[in-house]
Amino acid sequence: MKNQTKPLRALIASAVGVAAASLSFGAHASLANGIIDIWNVNVSTVFDTGSVCNDSGDCTAPNGITSTPTSLSWGTGGISGLDIGSSPSSANVNTNGASVPNVSITHRNQPITGDTLGSVDIVSTLTLTPVSPLGPGLPAVDFIFKVHFAETPNNPAGGTCADGGANGVGVNINGCADIYVTDVNSLNFPFFYDLDGAGTTYAPTQYFISFFESTSGLNPLPVAACTAVGVAAPCLGFRTPESTNTTVRFASLITTAPVSIPEPATSALLGIGLLGGLLARRRRS
């Protein structure tokens, strides 16, 4: 959070990449009901360091931003940043069972001056592999989405923070909260898996994979917060208190029917970054 009173610079929302993959090959396994009971879900998430833009809109040589695939840092007089944790993540997920945690994002919010982050792309790679019964895995698929970020003035003129709340109250208790926004929904992405490939014993079974934020950190934000980063309301993200590290953790769920998870649990896949992605598994001809 900046110790400055200059007006908050609006961040221009960039178009989010929409990934779609049609995946096809057969598995030769035996299961009474034709359903994969356990999947290995592998998620690898990184920052695209070539996509970093600072708060001045400089995306070519963004002054003030130090970047690695899993960490971004900025600021003078203190260091703020974003860190990706637990990546890559590999865990077994039971079909129609409990959700399983994967990657996390932490915002380090400190009082700073100077250039700050404006936006960055996050790239997530998803690989699904049947574990019980064993079968060939789906090819890895990359998904890209954009994060919009606003490092807000610490003590704005008039006492109203960029999120529309009063300075010194609630999430703004130590100064105006910074704002992280992502506009991705990642529930119920369908894919098909045929246990016997070209065989006729089993018809292709449809599954749904969902990714959601499991720590209640991501929430629908006030209209003013969405406007502050240049995106339309409603928007999903989190606001981080001054001098605090805020971590959000993501989890994956595989079901044979669509799920409905009330907000604020639904979110982007920061942990996975499924942006309208469609995984389709078809019977091998």
PDB file of C-alpha atoms in Angstrom:
ATOM      1  CA  MET A   1       0.000   0.000   0.000  1.00  0.00           C
ATOM      2  CA  LYS A   2       1.442   3.361  -0.971  1.00  0.00           C
ATOM      3  CA  ASN A   3       2.139   6.051   1.584  1.00  0.00           C
ATOM      4  CA  GLN A   4       0.935   8.617  -0.947  1.00  0.00           C
ATOM      5  CA  THR A   5      -2.165  10.697  -1.540  1.00  0.00           C
ATOM      6  CA  LYS A   6      -1.989  10.813  -5.340  1.00  0.00           C
ATOM      7  CA  PRO A   7      -5.186   9.610  -7.066  1.00  0.00           C
ATOM      8  CA  LEU A   8      -5.481   5.901  -7.606  1.00  0.00           C
ATOM      9  CA  ARG A   9      -4.490   5.015 -11.154  1.00  0.00           C
ATOM     10  CA  ALA A  10      -7.201   3.006 -12.875  1.00  0.00           C
ATOM     11  CA  LEU A  11      -5.959  -0.279 -14.265  1.00  0.00           C
ATOM     12  CA  ILE A  12      -7.189  -1.234 -17.706  1.00  0.00           C
ATOM     13  CA  ALA A  13      -8.753  -4.673 -17.802  1.00  0.00           C
ATOM     14  CA  SER A  14      -7.159  -6.958 -20.381  1.00  0.00           C
ATOM     15  CA  ALA A  15      -8.956  -9.673 -22.261  1.00  0.00           C
ATOM     16  CA  VAL A  16      -8.686 -13.031 -20.540  1.00  0.00           C
ATOM     17  CA  GLY A  17      -7.485 -15.951 -22.644  1.00  0.00           C
ATOM     18  CA  VAL A  18     -10.069 -18.685 -23.003  1.00  0.00           C
ATOM     19  CA  ALA A  19      -8.655 -22.171 -23.378  1.00  0.00           C
ATOM     20  CA  ALA A  20     -10.425 -25.164 -24.871  1.00  0.00           C
ATOM     21  CA  ALA A  21      -9.014 -28.621 -25.283  1.00  0.00           C
ATOM     22  CA  SER A  22     -10.530 -31.668 -26.935  1.00  0.00           C
ATOM     23  CA  LEU A  23      -8.663 -34.698 -25.629  1.00  0.00           C
ATOM     24  CA  SER A  24      -9.022 -38.226 -26.937  1.00  0.00           C
ATOM     25  CA  PHE A  25      -7.502 -41.627 -26.350  1.00  0.00           C
ATOM     26  CA  GLY A  26      -8.689 -44.840 -24.731  1.00  0.00           C
ATOM     27  CA  ALA A  27      -7.944 -46.530 -21.435  1.00  0.00           C
ATOM     28  CA  HIS A  28      -8.137 -50.278 -21.032  1.00  0.00           C
ATOM     29  CA  ALA A  29      -9.232 -50.956 -17.470  1.00  0.00           C
ATOM     30  CA  SER A  30     -11.958 -52.847 -15.699  1.00  0.00           C
ATOM     31  CA  LEU A  31     -14.482 -51.357 -13.312  1.00  0.00           C
ATOM     32  CA  ALA A  32     -17.991 -52.558 -12.586  1.00  0.00           C
ATOM     33  CA  ASN A  33     -19.675 -49.193 -13.027  1.00  0.00           C
ATOM     34  CA  GLY A  34     -17.313 -47.822 -15.675  1.00  0.00           C
ATOM     35  CA  ILE A  35     -16.305 -44.850 -13.489  1.00  0.00           C
ATOM     36  CA  ILE A  36     -12.809 -43.720 -12.561  1.00  0.00           C
ATOM     37  CA  ASP A  37     -12.836 -43.694  -8.760  1.00  0.00           C
ATOM     38  CA  ILE A  38      -9.562 -41.811  -8.174  1.00  0.00           C
ATOM     39  CA  TRP A  39      -7.759 -39.247 -10.311  1.00  0.00           C
ATOM     40  CA  ASN A  40      -4.341 -37.697  -9.937  1.00  0.00           C
ATOM     41  CA  VAL A  41      -4.709 -33.958 -10.408  1.00  0.00           C
ATOM     42  CA  ASN A  42      -1.445 -32.199 -11.178  1.00  0.00           C
ATOM     43  CA  VAL A  43      -1.455 -28.396 -11.164  1.00  0.00           C
ATOM     44  CA  SER A  44       1.562 -26.247 -11.975  1.00  0.00           C
ATOM     45  CA  THR A  45       1.019 -22.495 -11.663  1.00  0.00           C
ATOM     46  CA  VAL A  46       3.473 -19.695 -12.462  1.00  0.00           C
ATOM     47  CA  PHE A  47       3.549 -15.996 -13.191  1.00  0.00           C
ATOM     48  CA  ASP A  48       4.221 -15.148 -16.835  1.00  0.00           C
ATOM     49  CA  THR A  49       7.120 -12.795 -16.139  1.00  0.00           C
ATOM     50  CA  GLY A  50       6.904 -11.409 -19.671  1.00  0.00           C
ATOM     51  CA  SER A  51       3.365 -10.144 -19.009  1.00  0.00           C
ATOM     52  CA  VAL A  52       4.144  -8.003 -15.946  1.00  0.00           C
ATOM     53  CA  CYS A  53       2.927  -4.397 -16.145  1.00  0.00           C
ATOM     54  CA  ASN A  54       3.535  -1.722 -13.530  1.00  0.00           C
ATOM     55  CA  ASP A  55       0.992   0.823 -12.318  1.00  0.00           C
ATOM     56  CA  SER A  56       2.113   3.266 -15.019  1.00  0.00           C
ATOM     57  CA  GLY A  57       1.030   0.812 -17.702  1.00  0.00           C
ATOM     58  CA  ASP A  58       4.596  -0.045 -18.715  1.00  0.00           C
ATOM     59  CA  CYS A  59       4.604  -3.686 -19.820  1.00  0.00           C
ATOM     60  CA  THR A  60       7.855  -3.597 -21.794  1.00  0.00           C
ATOM     61  CA  ALA A  61      10.348  -2.778 -19.056  1.00  0.00           C
ATOM     62  CA  PRO A  62       8.215  -2.272 -15.947  1.00  0.00           C
ATOM     63  CA  ASN A  63      10.304  -0.251 -13.525  1.00  0.00           C
ATOM     64  CA  GLY A  64      10.179  -1.267  -9.902  1.00  0.00           C
ATOM     65  CA  ILE A  65       8.976  -4.856 -10.395  1.00  0.00           C
ATOM     66  CA  THR A  66      11.246  -7.812  -9.621  1.00  0.00           C
ATOM     67  CA  SER A  67       9.842 -11.040 -11.018  1.00  0.00           C
ATOM     68  CA  THR A  68      10.450 -14.788 -10.968  1.00  0.00           C
ATOM     69  CA  PRO A  69       8.016 -17.530 -12.048  1.00  0.00           C
ATOM     70  CA  THR A  70       6.676 -17.837  -8.494  1.00  0.00           C
ATOM     71  CA  SER A  71       7.259 -14.419  -6.913  1.00  0.00           C
ATOM     72  CA  LEU A  72       6.734 -10.732  -7.748  1.00  0.00           C
ATOM     73  CA  SER A  73       8.102  -7.922  -5.563  1.00  0.00           C
ATOM     74  CA  TRP A  74       7.924  -4.135  -5.687  1.00  0.00           C
ATOM     75  CA  GLY A  75       8.272  -1.018  -3.553  1.00  0.00           C
ATOM     76  CA  THR A  76      10.678   1.426  -1.965  1.00  0.00           C
ATOM     77  CA  GLY A  77      10.904   1.831   1.800  1.00  0.00           C
ATOM     78  CA  GLY A  78       9.324  -1.615   2.152  1.00  0.00           C
ATOM     79  CA  ILE A  79       8.680  -4.606  -0.075  1.00  0.00           C
ATOM     80  CA  SER A  80       5.244  -5.761  -1.194  1.00  0.00           C
ATOM     81  CA  GLY A  81       4.610  -8.691  -3.480  1.00  0.00           C
ATOM     82  CA  LEU A  82       2.719 -11.759  -4.656  1.00  0.00           C
ATOM     83  CA  ASP A  83       3.934 -15.316  -4.120  1.00  0.00           C
ATOM     84  CA  ILE A  84       2.684 -18.616  -5.561  1.00  0.00           C
ATOM     85  CA  GLY A  85       2.912 -21.487  -3.078  1.00  0.00           C
ATOM     86  CA  SER A  86       2.712 -25.290  -3.275  1.00  0.00           C
ATOM     87  CA  SER A  87       3.313 -25.347  -7.008  1.00  0.00           C
ATOM     88  CA  PRO A  88       3.528 -27.751  -8.665  1.00  0.00           C
ATOM     89  CA  SER A  89       0.847 -29.614  -6.742  1.00  0.00           C
ATOM     90  CA  SER A  90       0.072 -33.289  -7.297  1.00  0.00           C
ATOM     91  CA  ALA A  91      -2.721 -34.938  -5.328  1.00  0.00           C
ATOM     92  CA  ASN A  92      -5.247 -37.729  -5.701  1.00  0.00           C
ATOM     93  CA  VAL A  93      -8.898 -36.685  -5.879  1.00  0.00           C
ATOM     94  CA  ASN A  94     -11.759 -39.142  -5.333  1.00  0.00           C
ATOM     95  CA  THR A  95     -14.641 -38.891  -7.776  1.00  0.00           C
ATOM     96  CA  ASN A  96     -17.642 -37.494  -5.879  1.00  0.00           C
ATOM     97  CA  GLY A  97     -15.414 -37.209  -2.800  1.00  0.00           C
ATOM     98  CA  ALA A  98     -13.983 -34.329  -0.801  1.00  0.00           C
ATOM     99  CA  SER A  99     -12.137 -31.436  -2.403  1.00  0.00           C
ATOM    100  CA  VAL A 100      -8.332 -31.553  -2.218  1.00  0.00           C
ATOM    101  CA  PRO A 101      -6.108 -28.464  -1.764  1.00  0.00           C
ATOM    102  CA  ASN A 102      -3.579 -27.474  -4.390  1.00  0.00           C
ATOM    103  CA  VAL A 103      -1.748 -24.168  -4.955  1.00  0.00           C
ATOM    104  CA  SER A 104      -1.973 -20.874  -3.065  1.00  0.00           C
ATOM    105  CA  ILE A 105      -1.407 -17.147  -3.631  1.00  0.00           C
ATOM    106  CA  THR A 106      -0.024 -14.841  -0.922  1.00  0.00           C
ATOM    107  CA  HIS A 107      -0.046 -11.045  -1.055  1.00  0.00           C
ATOM    108  CA  ARG A 108       2.626  -9.364   1.065  1.00  0.00           C
ATOM    109  CA  ASN A 109       1.227  -5.913   1.822  1.00  0.00           C
ATOM    110  CA  GLN A 110       3.677  -3.384   3.232  1.00  0.00           C
ATOM    111  CA  PRO A 111       3.788   0.450   3.299  1.00  0.00           C
ATOM    112  CA  ILE A 112       5.772   1.451   0.206  1.00  0.00           C
ATOM    113  CA  THR A 113       6.458   4.198  -2.276  1.00  0.00           C
ATOM    114  CA  GLY A 114       7.497   4.019  -5.921  1.00  0.00           C
ATOM    115  CA  ASP A 115       6.296   1.886  -8.812  1.00  0.00           C
ATOM    116  CA  THR A 116       3.939  -1.005  -8.093  1.00  0.00           C
ATOM    117  CA  LEU A 117       2.308  -3.936  -9.863  1.00  0.00           C
ATOM    118  CA  GLY A 118      -0.520  -3.143 -12.259  1.00  0.00           C
ATOM    119  CA  SER A 119      -1.307  -6.500 -13.847  1.00  0.00           C
ATOM    120  CA  VAL A 120       0.163  -9.912 -14.610  1.00  0.00           C
ATOM    121  CA  ASP A 121      -0.833 -13.119 -16.375  1.00  0.00           C
ATOM    122  CA  ILE A 122      -0.898 -16.374 -14.455  1.00  0.00           C
ATOM    123  CA  VAL A 123      -0.300 -19.607 -16.371  1.00  0.00           C
ATOM    124  CA  SER A 124      -1.615 -22.878 -14.973  1.00  0.00           C
ATOM    125  CA  THR A 125      -0.974 -26.314 -16.406  1.00  0.00           C
ATOM    126  CA  LEU A 126      -3.479 -29.071 -15.630  1.00  0.00           C
ATOM    127  CA  THR A 127      -2.863 -32.799 -16.066  1.00  0.00           C
ATOM    128  CA  LEU A 128      -5.500 -35.425 -15.173  1.00  0.00           C
ATOM    129  CA  THR A 129      -4.486 -39.079 -14.818  1.00  0.00           C
ATOM    130  CA  PRO A 130      -6.735 -42.003 -13.782  1.00  0.00           C
ATOM    131  CA  VAL A 131      -5.345 -43.791 -10.707  1.00  0.00           C
ATOM    132  CA  SER A 132      -8.103 -46.289  -9.866  1.00  0.00           C
ATOM    133  CA  PRO A 133      -8.462 -47.995 -12.191  1.00  0.00           C
ATOM    134  CA  LEU A 134      -5.239 -47.049 -13.928  1.00  0.00           C
ATOM    135  CA  GLY A 135      -5.479 -45.502 -17.368  1.00  0.00           C
ATOM    136  CA  PRO A 136      -3.666 -43.151 -19.739  1.00  0.00           C
ATOM    137  CA  GLY A 137      -3.629 -39.555 -18.577  1.00  0.00           C
ATOM    138  CA  LEU A 138      -5.061 -36.633 -20.476  1.00  0.00           C
ATOM    139  CA  PRO A 139      -2.481 -34.445 -22.204  1.00  0.00           C
ATOM    140  CA  ALA A 140      -1.423 -31.414 -20.179  1.00  0.00           C
ATOM    141  CA  VAL A 141      -3.383 -28.257 -20.955  1.00  0.00           C
ATOM    142  CA  ASP A 142      -2.214 -24.696 -20.282  1.00  0.00           C
ATOM    143  CA  PHE A 143      -4.614 -21.970 -19.186  1.00  0.00           C
ATOM    144  CA  ILE A 144      -3.857 -18.256 -18.977  1.00  0.00           C
ATOM    145  CA  PHE A 145      -5.677 -15.567 -17.033  1.00  0.00           C
ATOM    146  CA  LYS A 146      -5.002 -12.016 -15.974  1.00  0.00           C
ATOM    147  CA  VAL A 147      -4.771 -10.540 -12.501  1.00  0.00           C
ATOM    148  CA  HIS A 148      -5.632  -6.865 -12.017  1.00  0.00           C
ATOM    149  CA  PHE A 149      -3.999  -5.205  -9.026  1.00  0.00           C
ATOM    150  CA  ALA A 150      -4.258  -1.817  -7.331  1.00  0.00           C
ATOM    151  CA  GLU A 151      -1.773  -0.601  -4.741  1.00  0.00           C
ATOM    152  CA  THR A 152      -3.880   2.063  -3.084  1.00  0.00           C
ATOM    153  CA  PRO A 153      -2.918   5.335  -1.347  1.00  0.00           C
ATOM    154  CA  ASN A 154      -2.467   4.703   2.345  1.00  0.00           C
ATOM    155  CA  ASN A 155      -4.230   7.849   3.544  1.00  0.00           C
ATOM    156  CA  PRO A 156      -6.453   9.255   0.787  1.00  0.00           C
ATOM    157  CA  ALA A 157      -7.809  12.771   0.872  1.00  0.00           C
ATOM    158  CA  GLY A 158     -11.299  12.790   2.329  1.00  0.00           C
ATOM    159  CA  GLY A 159     -10.794   9.520   4.186  1.00  0.00           C
ATOM    160  CA  THR A 160     -12.573   7.293   1.643  1.00  0.00           C
ATOM    161  CA  CYS A 161     -10.568   4.350   0.356  1.00  0.00           C
ATOM    162  CA  ALA A 162     -10.516   3.080  -3.232  1.00  0.00           C
ATOM    163  CA  ASP A 163     -12.868   0.243  -2.276  1.00  0.00           C
ATOM    164  CA  GLY A 164     -15.462   2.788  -1.139  1.00  0.00           C
ATOM    165  CA  GLY A 165     -14.955   2.031   2.558  1.00  0.00           C
ATOM    166  CA  ALA A 166     -13.829   4.385   5.296  1.00  0.00           C
ATOM    167  CA  ASN A 167     -10.137   4.539   6.134  1.00  0.00           C
ATOM    168  CA  GLY A 168      -9.355   3.075   9.552  1.00  0.00           C
ATOM    169  CA  VAL A 169     -12.363   0.727   9.575  1.00  0.00           C
ATOM    170  CA  GLY A 170     -12.632  -3.018   8.880  1.00  0.00           C
ATOM    171  CA  VAL A 171     -10.225  -4.250   6.223  1.00  0.00           C
ATOM    172  CA  ASN A 172      -8.946  -0.655   6.010  1.00  0.00           C
ATOM    173  CA  ILE A 173      -8.109  -0.559   9.730  1.00  0.00           C
ATOM    174  CA  ASN A 174      -4.375   0.046   9.183  1.00  0.00           C
ATOM    175  CA  GLY A 175      -4.795   2.187   6.079  1.00  0.00           C
ATOM    176  CA  CYS A 176      -6.625   1.548   2.804  1.00  0.00           C
ATOM    177  CA  ALA A 177      -6.498  -2.063   1.661  1.00  0.00           C
ATOM    178  CA  ASP A 178      -4.890  -3.035  -1.621  1.00  0.00           C
ATOM    179  CA  ILE A 179      -7.104  -4.700  -4.227  1.00  0.00           C
ATOM    180  CA  TYR A 180      -6.546  -7.951  -6.156  1.00  0.00           C
ATOM    181  CA  VAL A 181      -9.138  -8.885  -8.783  1.00  0.00           C
ATOM    182  CA  THR A 182      -9.650 -11.903 -10.986  1.00  0.00           C
ATOM    183  CA  ASP A 183     -12.748 -12.384 -13.124  1.00  0.00           C
ATOM    184  CA  VAL A 184     -12.707 -16.125 -13.627  1.00  0.00           C
ATOM    185  CA  ASN A 185     -15.326 -18.732 -12.861  1.00  0.00           C
ATOM    186  CA  SER A 186     -13.984 -22.261 -12.632  1.00  0.00           C
ATOM    187  CA  LEU A 187     -16.827 -24.595 -11.726  1.00  0.00           C
ATOM    188  CA  ASN A 188     -18.158 -27.609 -13.612  1.00  0.00           C
ATOM    189  CA  PHE A 189     -15.858 -27.958 -16.591  1.00  0.00           C
ATOM    190  CA  PRO A 190     -16.948 -31.171 -18.330  1.00  0.00           C
ATOM    191  CA  PHE A 191     -14.779 -33.913 -19.758  1.00  0.00           C
ATOM    192  CA  PHE A 192     -15.430 -37.476 -20.892  1.00  0.00           C
ATOM    193  CA  TYR A 193     -13.423 -40.625 -20.227  1.00  0.00           C
ATOM    194  CA  ASP A 194     -14.031 -43.981 -21.903  1.00  0.00           C
ATOM    195  CA  LEU A 195     -12.560 -46.872 -19.926  1.00  0.00           C
ATOM    196  CA  ASP A 196     -12.267 -49.265 -22.846  1.00  0.00           C
ATOM    197  CA  GLY A 197     -11.395 -46.816 -25.593  1.00  0.00           C
ATOM    198  CA  ALA A 198     -12.679 -48.276 -28.856  1.00  0.00           C
ATOM    199  CA  GLY A 199     -14.426 -51.079 -26.997  1.00  0.00           C
ATOM    200  CA  THR A 200     -18.152 -51.371 -26.399  1.00  0.00           C
ATOM    201  CA  THR A 201     -18.323 -52.446 -22.751  1.00  0.00           C
ATOM    202  CA  TYR A 202     -18.491 -48.926 -21.378  1.00  0.00           C
ATOM    203  CA  ALA A 203     -19.948 -45.770 -22.791  1.00  0.00           C
ATOM    204  CA  PRO A 204     -17.872 -42.623 -22.272  1.00  0.00           C
ATOM    205  CA  THR A 205     -18.570 -41.238 -18.790  1.00  0.00           C
ATOM    206  CA  GLN A 206     -18.931 -37.521 -18.243  1.00  0.00           C
ATOM    207  CA  TYR A 207     -17.130 -35.908 -15.312  1.00  0.00           C
ATOM    208  CA  PHE A 208     -16.928 -32.353 -14.033  1.00  0.00           C
ATOM    209  CA  ILE A 209     -13.822 -30.778 -12.568  1.00  0.00           C
ATOM    210  CA  SER A 210     -14.183 -27.677 -10.418  1.00  0.00           C
ATOM    211  CA  PHE A 211     -11.638 -25.428  -8.741  1.00  0.00           C
ATOM    212  CA  PHE A 212     -12.548 -23.087  -5.946  1.00  0.00           C
ATOM    213  CA  GLU A 213     -10.948 -21.008  -3.220  1.00  0.00           C
ATOM    214  CA  SER A 214     -11.109 -22.987   0.014  1.00  0.00           C
ATOM    215  CA  THR A 215     -10.075 -20.407   2.634  1.00  0.00           C
ATOM    216  CA  SER A 216     -12.862 -17.850   2.107  1.00  0.00           C
ATOM    217  CA  GLY A 217     -10.278 -15.293   1.031  1.00  0.00           C
ATOM    218  CA  LEU A 218     -11.733 -14.526  -2.389  1.00  0.00           C
ATOM    219  CA  ASN A 219     -15.072 -12.730  -2.302  1.00  0.00           C
ATOM    220  CA  PRO A 220     -17.329 -10.611  -4.492  1.00  0.00           C
ATOM    221  CA  LEU A 221     -15.942  -7.084  -4.115  1.00  0.00           C
ATOM    222  CA  PRO A 222     -17.697  -3.729  -3.769  1.00  0.00           C
ATOM    223  CA  VAL A 223     -18.441  -1.892  -7.007  1.00  0.00           C
ATOM    224  CA  ALA A 224     -15.888   0.781  -6.075  1.00  0.00           C
ATOM    225  CA  ALA A 225     -13.140  -1.846  -5.735  1.00  0.00           C
ATOM    226  CA  CYS A 226     -13.941  -3.282  -9.168  1.00  0.00           C
ATOM    227  CA  THR A 227     -13.911   0.204 -10.667  1.00  0.00           C
ATOM    228  CA  ALA A 228     -10.565   0.962  -9.016  1.00  0.00           C
ATOM    229  CA  VAL A 229      -8.847  -1.766 -11.039  1.00  0.00           C
ATOM    230  CA  GLY A 230     -10.755  -1.044 -14.233  1.00  0.00           C
ATOM    231  CA  VAL A 231     -13.095  -4.037 -14.373  1.00  0.00           C
ATOM    232  CA  ALA A 232     -16.873  -4.189 -14.449  1.00  0.00           C
ATOM    233  CA  ALA A 233     -18.854  -5.140 -11.370  1.00  0.00           C
ATOM    234  CA  PRO A 234     -19.523  -7.710 -10.096  1.00  0.00           C
ATOM    235  CA  CYS A 235     -15.926  -8.836  -9.712  1.00  0.00           C
ATOM    236  CA  LEU A 236     -14.170 -11.413  -7.578  1.00  0.00           C
ATOM    237  CA  GLY A 237     -11.003 -10.856  -5.597  1.00  0.00           C
ATOM    238  CA  PHE A 238      -9.611  -9.946  -2.229  1.00  0.00           C
ATOM    239  CA  ARG A 239      -8.594  -6.855  -0.281  1.00  0.00           C
ATOM    240  CA  THR A 240      -5.515  -7.087   1.903  1.00  0.00           C
ATOM    241  CA  PRO A 241      -4.975  -5.183   5.149  1.00  0.00           C
ATOM    242  CA  GLU A 242      -1.884  -3.029   5.507  1.00  0.00           C
ATOM    243  CA  SER A 243       1.258  -4.660   6.993  1.00  0.00           C
ATOM    244  CA  THR A 244      -0.294  -8.121   6.610  1.00  0.00           C
ATOM    245  CA  ASN A 245       0.341 -11.233   4.527  1.00  0.00           C
ATOM    246  CA  THR A 246      -2.913 -12.579   3.053  1.00  0.00           C
ATOM    247  CA  THR A 247      -3.005 -16.113   1.614  1.00  0.00           C
ATOM    248  CA  VAL A 248      -5.765 -17.731  -0.435  1.00  0.00           C
ATOM    249  CA  ARG A 249      -5.682 -21.483  -1.068  1.00  0.00           C
ATOM    250  CA  PHE A 250      -7.348 -23.361  -3.881  1.00  0.00           C
ATOM    251  CA  ALA A 251      -8.827 -26.848  -4.076  1.00  0.00           C
ATOM    252  CA  SER A 252     -10.012 -29.253  -6.778  1.00  0.00           C
ATOM    253  CA  LEU A 253     -13.146 -31.368  -6.932  1.00  0.00           C
ATOM    254  CA  ILE A 254     -14.181 -34.045  -9.455  1.00  0.00           C
ATOM    255  CA  THR A 255     -17.825 -35.123  -9.714  1.00  0.00           C
ATOM    256  CA  THR A 256     -20.147 -36.983 -12.049  1.00  0.00           C
ATOM    257  CA  ALA A 257     -22.806 -34.258 -11.776  1.00  0.00           C
ATOM    258  CA  PRO A 258     -22.520 -30.468 -11.738  1.00  0.00           C
ATOM    259  CA  VAL A 259     -21.935 -28.907  -8.326  1.00  0.00           C
ATOM    260  CA  SER A 260     -23.202 -25.671  -6.870  1.00  0.00           C
ATOM    261  CA  ILE A 261     -20.881 -23.964  -4.387  1.00  0.00           C
ATOM    262  CA  PRO A 262     -22.231 -20.708  -2.962  1.00  0.00           C
ATOM    263  CA  GLU A 263     -20.098 -17.592  -3.098  1.00  0.00           C
ATOM    264  CA  PRO A 264     -17.590 -16.750  -1.783  1.00  0.00           C
ATOM    265  CA  ALA A 265     -16.230 -20.235  -2.295  1.00  0.00           C
ATOM    266  CA  THR A 266     -16.315 -20.105  -6.109  1.00  0.00           C
ATOM    267  CA  SER A 267     -13.365 -18.430  -7.724  1.00  0.00           C
ATOM    268  CA  ALA A 268     -10.786 -18.340 -10.314  1.00  0.00           C
ATOM    269  CA  LEU A 269      -8.406 -20.938 -10.436  1.00  0.00           C
ATOM    270  CA  LEU A 270      -5.675 -19.171  -9.276  1.00  0.00           C
ATOM    271  CA  GLY A 271      -4.852 -22.562  -8.229  1.00  0.00           C
ATOM    272  CA  ILE A 272      -5.741 -23.763 -11.718  1.00  0.00           C
ATOM    273  CA  GLY A 273      -6.680 -20.911 -13.973  1.00  0.00           C
ATOM    274  CA  LEU A 274      -9.454 -22.598 -15.907  1.00  0.00           C
ATOM    275  CA  LEU A 275     -10.816 -19.740 -17.940  1.00  0.00           C
ATOM    276  CA  GLY A 276     -13.795 -21.145 -19.717  1.00  0.00           C
ATOM    277  CA  GLY A 277     -11.672 -24.173 -20.467  1.00  0.00           C
ATOM    278  CA  LEU A 278     -13.409 -27.271 -21.773  1.00  0.00           C
ATOM    279  CA  LEU A 279     -11.864 -30.702 -21.392  1.00  0.00           C
ATOM    280  CA  ALA A 280     -13.545 -33.151 -23.751  1.00  0.00           C
ATOM    281  CA  ARG A 281     -12.631 -36.811 -23.863  1.00  0.00           C
ATOM    282  CA  ARG A 282     -14.082 -38.753 -26.776  1.00  0.00           C
ATOM    283  CA  ARG A 283     -14.167 -42.426 -27.656  1.00  0.00           C
ATOM    284  CA  ARG A 284     -11.286 -43.371 -29.938  1.00  0.00           C
ATOM    285  CA  SER A 285     -12.515 -44.195 -33.381  1.00  0.00           C
TER     286      SER A 285
END
